[in-house]
mmCIF file of C-alpha atoms in Angstrom:
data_model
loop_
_atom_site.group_PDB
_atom_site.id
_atom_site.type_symbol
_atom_site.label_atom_id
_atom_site.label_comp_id
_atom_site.label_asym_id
_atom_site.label_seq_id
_atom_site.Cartn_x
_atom_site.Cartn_y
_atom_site.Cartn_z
ATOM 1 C CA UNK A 103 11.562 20.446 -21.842
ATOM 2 C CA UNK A 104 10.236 23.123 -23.959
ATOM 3 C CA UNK A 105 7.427 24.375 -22.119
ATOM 4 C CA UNK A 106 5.657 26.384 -24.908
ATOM 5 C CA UNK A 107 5.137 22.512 -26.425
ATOM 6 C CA UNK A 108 3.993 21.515 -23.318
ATOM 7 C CA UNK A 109 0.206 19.702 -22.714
ATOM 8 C CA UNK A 110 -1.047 20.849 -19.525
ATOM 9 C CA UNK A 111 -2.654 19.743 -16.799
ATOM 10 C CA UNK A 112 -4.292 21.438 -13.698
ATOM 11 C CA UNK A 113 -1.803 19.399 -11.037
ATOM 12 C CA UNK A 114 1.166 21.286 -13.078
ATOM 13 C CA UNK A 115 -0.689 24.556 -12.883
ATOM 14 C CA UNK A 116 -1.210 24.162 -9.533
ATOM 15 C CA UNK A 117 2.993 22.748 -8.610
ATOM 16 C CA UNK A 118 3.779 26.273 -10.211
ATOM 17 C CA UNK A 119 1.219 28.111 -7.093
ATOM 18 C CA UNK A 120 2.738 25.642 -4.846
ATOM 19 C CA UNK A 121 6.421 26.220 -5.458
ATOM 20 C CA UNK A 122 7.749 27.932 -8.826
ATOM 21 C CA UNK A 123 10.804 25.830 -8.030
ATOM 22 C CA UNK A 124 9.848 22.413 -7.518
ATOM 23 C CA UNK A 125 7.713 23.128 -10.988
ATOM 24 C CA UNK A 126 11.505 23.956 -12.713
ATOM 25 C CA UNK A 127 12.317 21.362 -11.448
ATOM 26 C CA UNK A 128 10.223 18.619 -12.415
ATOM 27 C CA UNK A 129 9.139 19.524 -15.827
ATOM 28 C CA UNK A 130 12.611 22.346 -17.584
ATOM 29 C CA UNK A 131 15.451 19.746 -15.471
ATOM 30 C CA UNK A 132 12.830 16.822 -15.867
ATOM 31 C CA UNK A 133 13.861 15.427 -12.164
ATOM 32 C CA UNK A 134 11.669 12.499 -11.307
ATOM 33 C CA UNK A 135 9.665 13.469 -8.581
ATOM 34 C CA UNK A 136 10.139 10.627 -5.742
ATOM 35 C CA UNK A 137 7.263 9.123 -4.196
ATOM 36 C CA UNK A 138 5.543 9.664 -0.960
ATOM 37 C CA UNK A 139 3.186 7.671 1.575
ATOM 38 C CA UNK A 140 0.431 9.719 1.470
ATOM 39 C CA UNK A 141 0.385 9.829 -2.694
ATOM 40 C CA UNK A 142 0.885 6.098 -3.012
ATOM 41 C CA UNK A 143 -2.150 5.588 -0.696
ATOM 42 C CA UNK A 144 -4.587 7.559 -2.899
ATOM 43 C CA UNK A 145 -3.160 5.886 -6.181
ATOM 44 C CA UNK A 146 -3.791 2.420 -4.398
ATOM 45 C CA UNK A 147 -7.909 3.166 -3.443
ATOM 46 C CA UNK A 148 -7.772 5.074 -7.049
ATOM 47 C CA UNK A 149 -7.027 1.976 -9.143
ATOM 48 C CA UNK A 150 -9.113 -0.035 -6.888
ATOM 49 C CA UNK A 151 -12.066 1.996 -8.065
ATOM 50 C CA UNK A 152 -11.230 2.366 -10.999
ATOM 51 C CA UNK A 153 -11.056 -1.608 -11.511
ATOM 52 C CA UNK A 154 -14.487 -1.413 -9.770
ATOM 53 C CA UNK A 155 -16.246 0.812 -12.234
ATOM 54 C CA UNK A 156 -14.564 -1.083 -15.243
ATOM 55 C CA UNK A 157 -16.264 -4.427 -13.579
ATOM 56 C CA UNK A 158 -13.355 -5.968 -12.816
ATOM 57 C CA UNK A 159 -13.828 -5.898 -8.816
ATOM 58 C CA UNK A 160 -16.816 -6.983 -6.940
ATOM 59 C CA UNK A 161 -17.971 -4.228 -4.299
ATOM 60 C CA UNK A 162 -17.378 -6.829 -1.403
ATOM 61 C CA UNK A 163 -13.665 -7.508 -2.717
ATOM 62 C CA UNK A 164 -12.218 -4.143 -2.568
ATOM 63 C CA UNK A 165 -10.991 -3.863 1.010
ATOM 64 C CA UNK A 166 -9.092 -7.646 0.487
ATOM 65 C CA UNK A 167 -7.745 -6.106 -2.493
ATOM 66 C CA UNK A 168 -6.572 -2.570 -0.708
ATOM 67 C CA UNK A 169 -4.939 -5.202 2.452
ATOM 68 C CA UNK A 170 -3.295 -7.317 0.059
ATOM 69 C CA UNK A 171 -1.951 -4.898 -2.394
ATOM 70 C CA UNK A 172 -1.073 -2.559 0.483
ATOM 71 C CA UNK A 173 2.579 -3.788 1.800
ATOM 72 C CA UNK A 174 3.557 -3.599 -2.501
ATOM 73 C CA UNK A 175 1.703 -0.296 -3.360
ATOM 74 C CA UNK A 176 2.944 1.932 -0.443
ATOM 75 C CA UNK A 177 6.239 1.263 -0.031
ATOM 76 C CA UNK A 178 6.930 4.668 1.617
ATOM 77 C CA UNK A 179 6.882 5.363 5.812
ATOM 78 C CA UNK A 180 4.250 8.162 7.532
ATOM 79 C CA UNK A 181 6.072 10.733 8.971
ATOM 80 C CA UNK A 182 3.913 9.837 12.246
ATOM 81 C CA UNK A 183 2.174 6.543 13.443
ATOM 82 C CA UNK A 184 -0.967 8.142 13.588
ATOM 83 C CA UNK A 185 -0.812 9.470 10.056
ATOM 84 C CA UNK A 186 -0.284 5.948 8.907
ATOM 85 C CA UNK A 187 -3.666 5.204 10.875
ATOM 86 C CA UNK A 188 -5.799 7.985 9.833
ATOM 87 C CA UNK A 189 -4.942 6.833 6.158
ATOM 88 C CA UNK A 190 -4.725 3.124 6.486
ATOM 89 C CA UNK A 191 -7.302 2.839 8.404
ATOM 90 C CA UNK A 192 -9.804 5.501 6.945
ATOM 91 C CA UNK A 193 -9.019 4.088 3.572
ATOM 92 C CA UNK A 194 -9.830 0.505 4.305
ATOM 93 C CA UNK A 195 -13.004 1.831 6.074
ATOM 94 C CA UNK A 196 -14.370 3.481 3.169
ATOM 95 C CA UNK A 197 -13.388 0.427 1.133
ATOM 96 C CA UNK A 198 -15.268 -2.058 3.568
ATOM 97 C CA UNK A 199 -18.714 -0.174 3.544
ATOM 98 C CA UNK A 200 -18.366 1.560 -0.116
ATOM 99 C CA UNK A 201 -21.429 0.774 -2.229
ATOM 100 C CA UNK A 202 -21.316 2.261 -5.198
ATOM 101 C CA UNK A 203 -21.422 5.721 -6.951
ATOM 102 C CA UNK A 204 -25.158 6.449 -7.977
ATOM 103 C CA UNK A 205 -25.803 6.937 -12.110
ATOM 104 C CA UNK A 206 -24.694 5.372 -15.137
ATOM 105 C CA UNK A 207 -21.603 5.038 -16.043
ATOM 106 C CA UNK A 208 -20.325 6.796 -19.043
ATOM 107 C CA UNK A 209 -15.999 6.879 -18.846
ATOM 108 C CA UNK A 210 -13.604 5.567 -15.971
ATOM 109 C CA UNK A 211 -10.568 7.011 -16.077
ATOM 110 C CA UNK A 212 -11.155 8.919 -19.380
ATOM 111 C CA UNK A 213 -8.887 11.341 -21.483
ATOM 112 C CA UNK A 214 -9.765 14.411 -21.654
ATOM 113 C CA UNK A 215 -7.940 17.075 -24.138
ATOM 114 C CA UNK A 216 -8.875 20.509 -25.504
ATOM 115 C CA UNK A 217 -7.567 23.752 -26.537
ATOM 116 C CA UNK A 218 -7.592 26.793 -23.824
ATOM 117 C CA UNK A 219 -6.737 29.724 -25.502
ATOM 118 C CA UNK A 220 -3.405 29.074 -26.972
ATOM 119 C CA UNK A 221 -2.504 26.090 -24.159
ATOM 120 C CA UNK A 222 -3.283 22.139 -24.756
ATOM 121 C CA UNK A 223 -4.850 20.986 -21.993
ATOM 122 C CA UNK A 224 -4.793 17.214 -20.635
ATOM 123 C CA UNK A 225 -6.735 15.561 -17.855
ATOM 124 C CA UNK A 226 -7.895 12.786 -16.614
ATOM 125 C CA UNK A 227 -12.036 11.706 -14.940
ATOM 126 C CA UNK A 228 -11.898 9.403 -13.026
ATOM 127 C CA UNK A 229 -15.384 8.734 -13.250
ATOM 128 C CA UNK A 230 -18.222 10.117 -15.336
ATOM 129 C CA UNK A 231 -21.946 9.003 -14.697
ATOM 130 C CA UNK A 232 -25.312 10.206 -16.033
ATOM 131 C CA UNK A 233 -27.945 10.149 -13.404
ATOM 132 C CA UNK A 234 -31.699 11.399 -13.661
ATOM 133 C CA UNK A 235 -30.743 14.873 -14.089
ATOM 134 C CA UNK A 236 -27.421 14.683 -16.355
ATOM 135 C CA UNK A 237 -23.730 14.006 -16.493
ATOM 136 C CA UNK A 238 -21.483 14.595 -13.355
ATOM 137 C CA UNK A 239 -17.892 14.253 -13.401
ATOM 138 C CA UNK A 240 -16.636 12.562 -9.972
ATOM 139 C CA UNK A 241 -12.775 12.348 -8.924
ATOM 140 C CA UNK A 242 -11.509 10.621 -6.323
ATOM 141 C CA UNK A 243 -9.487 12.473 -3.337
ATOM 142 C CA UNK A 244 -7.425 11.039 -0.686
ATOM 143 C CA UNK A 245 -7.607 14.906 0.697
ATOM 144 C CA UNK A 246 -8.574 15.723 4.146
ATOM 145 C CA UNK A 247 -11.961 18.141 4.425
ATOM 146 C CA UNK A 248 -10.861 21.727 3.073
ATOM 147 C CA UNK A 249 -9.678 24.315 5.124
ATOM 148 C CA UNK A 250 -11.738 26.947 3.886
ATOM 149 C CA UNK A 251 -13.678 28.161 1.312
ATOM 150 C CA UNK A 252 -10.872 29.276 -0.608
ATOM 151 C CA UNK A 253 -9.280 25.954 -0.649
ATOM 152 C CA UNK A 254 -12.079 24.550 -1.611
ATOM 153 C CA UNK A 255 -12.643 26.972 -4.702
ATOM 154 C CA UNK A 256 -9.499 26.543 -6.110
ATOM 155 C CA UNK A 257 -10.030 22.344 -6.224
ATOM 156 C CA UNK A 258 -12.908 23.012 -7.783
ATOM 157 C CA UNK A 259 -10.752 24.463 -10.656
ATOM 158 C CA UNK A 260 -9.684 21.337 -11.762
ATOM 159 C CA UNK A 261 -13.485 19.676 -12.375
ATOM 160 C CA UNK A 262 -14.617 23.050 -13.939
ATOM 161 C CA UNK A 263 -11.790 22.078 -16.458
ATOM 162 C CA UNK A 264 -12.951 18.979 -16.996
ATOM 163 C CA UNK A 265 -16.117 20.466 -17.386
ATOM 164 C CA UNK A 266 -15.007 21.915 -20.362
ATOM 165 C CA UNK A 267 -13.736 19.652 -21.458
ATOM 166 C CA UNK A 268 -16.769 17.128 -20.935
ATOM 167 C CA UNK A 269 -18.995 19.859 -22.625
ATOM 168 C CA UNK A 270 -17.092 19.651 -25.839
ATOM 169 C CA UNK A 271 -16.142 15.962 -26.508
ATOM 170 C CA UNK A 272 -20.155 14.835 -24.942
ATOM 171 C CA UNK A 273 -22.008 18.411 -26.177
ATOM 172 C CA UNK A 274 -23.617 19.479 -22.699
ATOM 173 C CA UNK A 275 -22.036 20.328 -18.814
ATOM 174 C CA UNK A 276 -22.249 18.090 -16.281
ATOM 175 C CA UNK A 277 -24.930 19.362 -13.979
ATOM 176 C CA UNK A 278 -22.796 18.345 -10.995
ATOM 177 C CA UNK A 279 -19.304 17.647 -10.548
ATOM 178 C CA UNK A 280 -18.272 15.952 -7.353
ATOM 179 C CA UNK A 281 -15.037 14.966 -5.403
ATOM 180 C CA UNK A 282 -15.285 11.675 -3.646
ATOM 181 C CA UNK A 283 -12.695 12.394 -0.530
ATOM 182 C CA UNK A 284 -13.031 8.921 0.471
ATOM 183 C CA UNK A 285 -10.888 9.400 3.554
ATOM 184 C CA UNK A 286 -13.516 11.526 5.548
ATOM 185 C CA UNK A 287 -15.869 10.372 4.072
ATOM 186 C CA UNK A 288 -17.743 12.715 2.124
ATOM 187 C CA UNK A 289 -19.148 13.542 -1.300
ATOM 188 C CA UNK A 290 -18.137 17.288 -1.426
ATOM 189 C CA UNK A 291 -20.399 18.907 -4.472
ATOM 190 C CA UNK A 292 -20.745 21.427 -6.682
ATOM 191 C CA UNK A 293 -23.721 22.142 -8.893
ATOM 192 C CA UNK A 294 -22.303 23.649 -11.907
ATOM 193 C CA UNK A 295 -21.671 26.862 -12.374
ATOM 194 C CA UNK A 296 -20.417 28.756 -15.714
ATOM 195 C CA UNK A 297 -19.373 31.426 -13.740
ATOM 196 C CA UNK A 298 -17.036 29.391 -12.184
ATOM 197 C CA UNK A 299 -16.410 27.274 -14.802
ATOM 198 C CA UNK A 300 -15.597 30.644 -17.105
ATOM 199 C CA UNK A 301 -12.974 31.626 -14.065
ATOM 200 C CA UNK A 302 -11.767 28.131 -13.927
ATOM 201 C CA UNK A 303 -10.498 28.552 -17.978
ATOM 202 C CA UNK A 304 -9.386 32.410 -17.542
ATOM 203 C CA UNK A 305 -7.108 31.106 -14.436
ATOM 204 C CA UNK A 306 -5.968 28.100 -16.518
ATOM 205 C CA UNK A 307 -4.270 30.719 -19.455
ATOM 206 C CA UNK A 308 -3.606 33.300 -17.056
ATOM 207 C CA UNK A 309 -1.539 30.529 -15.317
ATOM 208 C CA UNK A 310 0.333 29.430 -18.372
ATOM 209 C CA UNK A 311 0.919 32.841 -19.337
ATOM 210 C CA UNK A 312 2.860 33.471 -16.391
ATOM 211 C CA UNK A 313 4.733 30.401 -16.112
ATOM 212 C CA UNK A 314 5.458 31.081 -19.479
ATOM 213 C CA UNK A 315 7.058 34.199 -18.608
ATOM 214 C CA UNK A 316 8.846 33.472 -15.552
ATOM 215 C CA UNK A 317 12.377 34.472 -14.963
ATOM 216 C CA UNK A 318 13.003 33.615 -11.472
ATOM 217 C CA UNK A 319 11.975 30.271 -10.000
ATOM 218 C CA UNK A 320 11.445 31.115 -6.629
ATOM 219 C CA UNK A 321 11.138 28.163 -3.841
ATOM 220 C CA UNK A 322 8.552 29.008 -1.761
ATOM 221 C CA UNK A 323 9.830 27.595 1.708
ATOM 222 C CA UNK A 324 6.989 25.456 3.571
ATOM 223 C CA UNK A 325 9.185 23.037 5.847
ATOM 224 C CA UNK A 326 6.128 20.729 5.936
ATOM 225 C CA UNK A 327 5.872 20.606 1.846
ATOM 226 C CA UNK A 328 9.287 20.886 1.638
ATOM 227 C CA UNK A 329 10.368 17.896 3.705
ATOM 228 C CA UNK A 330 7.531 15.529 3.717
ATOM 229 C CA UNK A 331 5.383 16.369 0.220
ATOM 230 C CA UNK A 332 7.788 17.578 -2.203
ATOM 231 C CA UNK A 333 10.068 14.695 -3.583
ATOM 232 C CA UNK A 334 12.570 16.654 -5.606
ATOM 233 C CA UNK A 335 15.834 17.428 -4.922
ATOM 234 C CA UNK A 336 15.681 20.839 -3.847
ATOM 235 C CA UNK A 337 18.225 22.110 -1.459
ATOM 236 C CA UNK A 338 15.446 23.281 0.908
ATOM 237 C CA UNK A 339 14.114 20.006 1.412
ATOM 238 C CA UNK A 340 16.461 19.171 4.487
ATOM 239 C CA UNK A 341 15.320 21.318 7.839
#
């Protein structure tokens, strides 16, 4: 792939943090990047939502759905029993008591593309309402709570993108912008920011610029990423 033609999107930005490497790999070799357990989970409850907010699902039917579509969706094992329970369990929890998302909705699922700097951009809301006070941009996030408030900053990244993004196609930022991590669960917000949302852009090209650049595609050795999370073939995946 030539990367200088590349659209880009935060979760490549972020592989590249993660592991220079595993970035080569999936997007100059092009390796398909195998699933996992714990990804196949979120994209289950994700296009359960999303089939919610499009008014396709009823609220009541979305945990039958989850247990029914379960054994075909997730076709991958949990490293442990009890990870299996935390996110099978929590999942169908969240499904069995979930309400609804305050506001009116204004995109599921929507396409978002811009210009930053000299980079395309491409991303993907899941969900963007308008409530008494404005838009807010909502994604969905099978993630445990954040470790700290680093972590948690550089998340936030990706909906100060979208921000952006929102900003130019709609003509005003979302006064909120949320993640749903429906596993704990808890609506973890932000009220927005330009500061960060500024920062979130600069990081973006600075990011590019780099990868861009790079001569040596270093795998960063984590033998939890490497042998449960990563799903290319890296020779470091095997400890």
């Amino acid at each position: 792939m030539n990367l200088r033609e590349k659209k880009w999107s935060f979760s490549s930005v972020k592989l590249f943090e993660q592991c220079p490497y595993a970035f080569y790999l999936k997007y100059v070799e092009g390796q398909t990047e195998k699933p996992n357990a714990f990804a196949m989970v979120g994209s289950l409850v994700h296009s359960i939502l999303e089939r919610y907010f499009k008014g396709e699902l009823y609220a009541f039917e979305l945990a039958d759905v989850f247990e029914r579509e379960y054994p075909t969706a997730v076709t991958e094992r949990f490293p442990f029993f009890n990870m299996y329970k935390a996110f099978y369990g929590k999942s169908l929890d969240y499904l069995q008591n979930f309400d609804g998302i305050d506001g009116k909705i204004v995109g599921v699922e929507e396409k978002l593309e811009t210009k930053f700097g000299d980079y395309d951009f491409i991303g993907y809301a899941d969900l963007i309402l308008r409530d008494d006070t404005g838009l807010v941009i909502v994604d969905h996030k099978s993630h445990s709570a954040f470790k700290n408030q680093k972590e948690r900053d550089e998340y936030f990244r990706q909906l100060y993108l979208y921000a952006e993004c929102v900003k130019r196609k709609y003509g005003e930022y979302p006064h909120k912008v949320v993640f749903n991590m429906f596993r704990i669960p808890k609506m973890e917000e932000d009220f927005f920011s330009a500061d960060k949302c500024k920062d979130s852009v600069d990081w973006f090209t600075k990011s590019v610029s780099k990868i861009l650049s790079c001569k040596d595609w270093d795998c960063k050795i984590d033998s939890w990423y490497c042998e449960k999370l990563c799903g290319l073939e890296c020779c470091y995946g095997d400890f």
